[in-house]
Amino acid sequence: MRKSVFFSMLLAAVCATGVTAQNNTLTAKEKKEGWTLLFNGKNFDGWRKCNAAEMAANWSIQEEAMKVSRGEKAGSGQGGDILFATEKYGNFELSIEWKIEKEGNSGIFYYIVEYPDKPIYYAAPEVQVLDNWNAGDNKLTNHLAGSLYDMLPALPQNAKPAGEWNTIVIRVKDGLATHVQNGVKVVEYTLWTPEWYELVAKSKFKDWPGFKEGPAREGYIGLQDHGYNCWFRNIKIRKL
């Protein structure tokens, strides 16, 4: 009887371990589906500062995540916007988990093209990362977490509070883009269409050459340093 109980408990423990997802790893199913990791949980292989050869100094690895640290003045980044420079992506599906400190603000970018002396967001669409409850930039609906920043709001708004992990899945296929936040589709739009350029014309990017002419048809994936503590993990992508 004791052996039976022991082996039952052991089997339960093994099963529990088998269904508990490990951070920054891929399951056999994900590998078969074509997913690859952009962060291995140990180092910044493949990543570097935008418009530079080296990795930004204000990033570290904590809690099995890539962490950008807040600057001396909250909201003022230290020039630490980074991108995954190993490959450019056109049609893709990107999944990222993120959490942010109270009042925090950051962003996830795709189709990044590096222009000398220009910021990471000069010509790249941004998916907003925000503490919706306390951040100063929470007055407009299209500035809330999961939104296509300053262009389309994430609806329904289902982001979790500061300090809790969120999941965002960004999918772009032949111009059709969707944002799925915490399992719910919250944004949909089509790039390079009259409707897209109408959105641009009504946004802060209306006079930016990078947006008036683009975005590019492919580019890098990147993360923003907005001067707040923010963590990213389980960053994975697959080509479509």
Coordinates of C-alpha atoms in Angstrom, one line a residue:
M1 CA 0.0 0.0 0.0
R2 CA 2.8 2.4 0.9
K3 CA 4.5 1.7 -2.4
S4 CA 1.3 2.3 -4.3
V5 CA 0.7 5.6 -2.6
F6 CA 4.4 6.6 -3.2
F7 CA 4.3 5.8 -6.9
S8 CA 0.9 7.6 -7.2
M9 CA 2.4 10.7 -5.7
L10 CA 5.5 10.4 -7.9
L11 CA 3.3 10.0 -11.0
A12 CA 1.3 13.0 -10.0
A13 CA 4.4 15.1 -9.5
V14 CA 5.8 14.0 -12.9
C15 CA 2.5 14.9 -14.6
A16 CA 2.4 18.3 -12.9
T17 CA 5.9 19.0 -14.1
G18 CA 5.0 18.0 -17.6
V19 CA 2.2 20.5 -17.9
T20 CA 4.0 23.4 -16.2
A21 CA 5.4 25.6 -18.9
Q22 CA 9.0 26.5 -18.5
N23 CA 9.9 30.1 -19.3
N24 CA 11.8 30.8 -22.5
T25 CA 11.5 27.4 -23.9
L26 CA 9.5 25.8 -26.8
T27 CA 7.3 22.8 -26.6
A28 CA 7.6 20.0 -29.2
K29 CA 4.3 21.3 -30.7
E30 CA 5.6 24.8 -31.0
K31 CA 8.8 23.6 -32.6
K32 CA 6.8 21.6 -35.1
E33 CA 4.7 24.7 -35.8
G34 CA 7.8 26.7 -36.7
W35 CA 8.2 28.8 -33.6
T36 CA 11.7 30.0 -32.6
L37 CA 12.9 31.8 -29.5
L38 CA 14.2 35.4 -29.6
F39 CA 15.4 35.2 -26.0
N40 CA 16.8 32.1 -24.3
G41 CA 16.5 33.4 -20.7
K42 CA 20.3 33.5 -20.2
N43 CA 21.8 36.2 -22.4
F44 CA 21.1 38.8 -25.0
D45 CA 22.3 36.8 -28.0
G46 CA 20.9 38.4 -31.2
W47 CA 19.9 41.6 -29.5
R48 CA 21.6 45.1 -29.7
K49 CA 20.9 48.7 -29.3
C50 CA 19.1 50.4 -32.2
N51 CA 21.6 52.1 -34.5
A52 CA 24.5 50.6 -32.6
A53 CA 26.7 47.5 -32.6
E54 CA 26.5 46.8 -28.8
M55 CA 23.7 45.9 -26.4
A56 CA 22.2 48.8 -24.4
A57 CA 23.8 49.0 -20.9
N58 CA 20.5 49.6 -19.1
W59 CA 19.2 46.1 -19.8
S60 CA 19.7 43.1 -17.6
I61 CA 18.3 39.6 -17.1
Q62 CA 16.1 39.3 -14.0
E63 CA 13.3 36.9 -13.1
E64 CA 14.1 34.9 -16.3
A65 CA 13.2 38.0 -18.2
M66 CA 14.9 40.8 -20.1
K67 CA 14.5 43.9 -18.0
V68 CA 15.0 47.5 -19.0
S69 CA 15.7 49.7 -15.9
R70 CA 14.1 53.1 -15.2
G71 CA 16.3 56.1 -15.7
E72 CA 17.2 58.8 -13.2
K73 CA 14.0 60.6 -14.3
A74 CA 10.9 58.5 -14.8
G75 CA 9.7 58.6 -18.3
S76 CA 13.1 59.6 -19.7
G77 CA 14.8 56.7 -21.4
Q78 CA 18.5 56.2 -21.5
G79 CA 18.7 55.6 -25.2
G80 CA 18.2 51.9 -24.6
D81 CA 15.8 51.0 -27.4
I82 CA 16.8 47.6 -28.6
L83 CA 16.1 45.2 -31.5
F84 CA 16.6 41.6 -32.5
A85 CA 19.1 42.0 -35.3
T86 CA 19.7 38.5 -36.4
E87 CA 16.8 38.5 -38.9
K88 CA 14.2 40.7 -40.5
Y89 CA 10.6 39.6 -40.6
G90 CA 7.8 40.1 -43.1
N91 CA 4.8 37.8 -42.5
F92 CA 5.1 36.6 -38.9
E93 CA 3.4 35.8 -35.6
L94 CA 5.1 37.2 -32.5
S95 CA 4.3 36.3 -28.9
I96 CA 5.7 38.2 -25.9
E97 CA 4.9 38.3 -22.2
W98 CA 5.5 41.6 -20.5
K99 CA 4.9 43.3 -17.1
I100 CA 5.6 46.8 -16.0
E101 CA 6.1 48.8 -12.9
K102 CA 3.5 51.3 -11.6
E103 CA 3.1 54.3 -13.9
G104 CA 5.2 52.5 -16.4
N105 CA 5.3 52.9 -20.2
S106 CA 7.0 51.0 -23.0
G107 CA 6.4 49.5 -26.4
I108 CA 6.9 46.7 -28.8
F109 CA 7.8 47.5 -32.4
Y110 CA 7.9 45.6 -35.7
Y111 CA 9.1 46.3 -39.2
I112 CA 11.9 48.5 -37.7
V113 CA 14.2 50.1 -40.2
E114 CA 17.2 51.8 -38.8
Y115 CA 17.7 55.4 -39.9
P116 CA 20.8 57.2 -38.6
D117 CA 20.1 59.6 -35.7
K118 CA 16.4 58.6 -35.7
P119 CA 14.6 56.8 -32.9
I120 CA 13.3 53.2 -33.1
Y121 CA 9.8 54.4 -33.6
Y122 CA 10.6 56.7 -36.6
A123 CA 9.0 54.4 -39.1
A124 CA 7.8 51.3 -37.1
P125 CA 4.3 50.5 -35.8
E126 CA 4.2 50.3 -32.0
V127 CA 2.1 48.0 -29.9
Q128 CA 1.7 49.9 -26.6
V129 CA 2.9 48.6 -23.2
L130 CA 1.4 50.5 -20.3
D131 CA 0.2 50.6 -16.7
N132 CA -3.3 51.6 -17.7
W133 CA -4.3 52.6 -14.2
N134 CA -1.5 54.9 -13.2
A135 CA 0.6 56.0 -16.2
G136 CA 0.5 59.6 -17.3
D137 CA -0.2 58.5 -20.9
N138 CA -3.5 56.8 -20.1
K139 CA -5.8 59.6 -21.2
L140 CA -6.4 58.4 -24.8
T141 CA -7.9 55.0 -25.5
N142 CA -5.4 54.4 -28.4
H143 CA -2.5 54.9 -25.9
L144 CA -3.6 52.0 -23.6
A145 CA -1.9 48.6 -23.5
G146 CA -2.2 46.5 -26.6
S147 CA -3.2 49.4 -28.8
L148 CA -1.7 50.3 -32.1
Y149 CA -0.1 53.4 -30.5
D150 CA -1.9 56.7 -31.3
M151 CA -3.8 55.1 -34.1
L152 CA -6.2 52.3 -32.9
P153 CA -7.4 51.4 -29.4
A154 CA -7.2 47.9 -28.0
L155 CA -10.9 46.9 -27.4
P156 CA -12.0 45.4 -25.2
Q157 CA -9.3 46.7 -22.8
N158 CA -8.2 43.7 -20.9
A159 CA -4.7 44.5 -19.7
K160 CA -3.6 43.4 -16.3
P161 CA -2.4 45.8 -13.6
A162 CA 1.2 46.8 -13.0
G163 CA 3.4 44.0 -11.7
E164 CA 1.3 41.3 -13.4
W165 CA 2.3 39.4 -16.6
N166 CA 0.4 40.1 -19.8
T167 CA 0.7 38.2 -23.1
I168 CA 0.5 40.0 -26.5
V169 CA 0.4 38.1 -29.8
I170 CA 1.1 40.2 -32.9
R171 CA 0.3 38.6 -36.2
V172 CA 0.9 40.2 -39.6
K173 CA 0.1 38.3 -42.9
D174 CA 0.1 40.1 -46.2
G175 CA -0.6 43.4 -44.5
L176 CA -3.5 42.1 -42.3
A177 CA -2.4 42.7 -38.7
T178 CA -4.0 41.7 -35.4
H179 CA -3.1 42.1 -31.7
V180 CA -4.4 39.4 -29.3
Q181 CA -4.0 40.5 -25.7
N182 CA -4.4 38.0 -22.9
G183 CA -6.2 35.6 -25.3
V184 CA -8.6 38.2 -26.8
K185 CA -8.3 39.9 -30.2
V186 CA -8.3 43.6 -29.4
V187 CA -7.0 45.3 -32.6
E188 CA -7.2 44.6 -36.4
Y189 CA -6.0 46.7 -39.3
T190 CA -4.5 46.3 -42.7
L191 CA -1.2 48.0 -43.6
W192 CA -0.6 50.0 -46.8
T193 CA -4.3 50.6 -47.5
P194 CA -6.2 53.9 -47.8
E195 CA -7.7 53.1 -44.4
W196 CA -4.2 52.7 -43.0
Y197 CA -3.0 56.1 -44.4
E198 CA -6.1 57.7 -43.0
L199 CA -5.2 56.5 -39.6
V200 CA -1.7 57.9 -40.1
A201 CA -3.1 61.2 -41.2
K202 CA -5.1 61.5 -37.9
S203 CA -2.2 60.5 -35.7
K204 CA 1.0 62.2 -34.3
F205 CA 2.9 60.5 -37.2
K206 CA 1.1 62.4 -40.0
D207 CA 4.2 64.4 -40.9
W208 CA 6.8 61.7 -40.2
P209 CA 8.4 60.6 -43.5
G210 CA 8.8 57.1 -42.1
F211 CA 5.0 56.7 -41.7
K212 CA 4.0 58.7 -44.8
E213 CA 6.1 56.4 -46.9
G214 CA 5.8 53.2 -45.0
P215 CA 6.0 51.1 -43.0
A216 CA 8.5 48.8 -44.7
R217 CA 7.4 45.4 -45.9
E218 CA 9.8 43.8 -43.5
G219 CA 12.0 44.8 -40.6
Y220 CA 13.3 44.0 -37.1
I221 CA 11.5 43.3 -33.9
G222 CA 12.3 45.8 -31.1
L223 CA 11.6 46.9 -27.5
Q224 CA 11.4 50.4 -26.1
D225 CA 13.3 52.0 -23.3
H226 CA 10.8 54.6 -22.0
G227 CA 12.5 55.3 -18.7
Y228 CA 10.5 52.7 -16.6
N229 CA 11.2 49.3 -15.3
C230 CA 9.7 46.8 -17.7
W231 CA 10.2 43.0 -18.1
F232 CA 9.9 40.8 -21.2
R233 CA 10.0 37.0 -21.5
N234 CA 8.9 34.1 -23.6
I235 CA 9.6 36.1 -26.7
K236 CA 9.0 33.8 -29.7
I237 CA 8.2 34.2 -33.4
R238 CA 7.3 32.1 -36.4
K239 CA 7.2 33.0 -40.1
L240 CA 3.9 32.8 -41.9

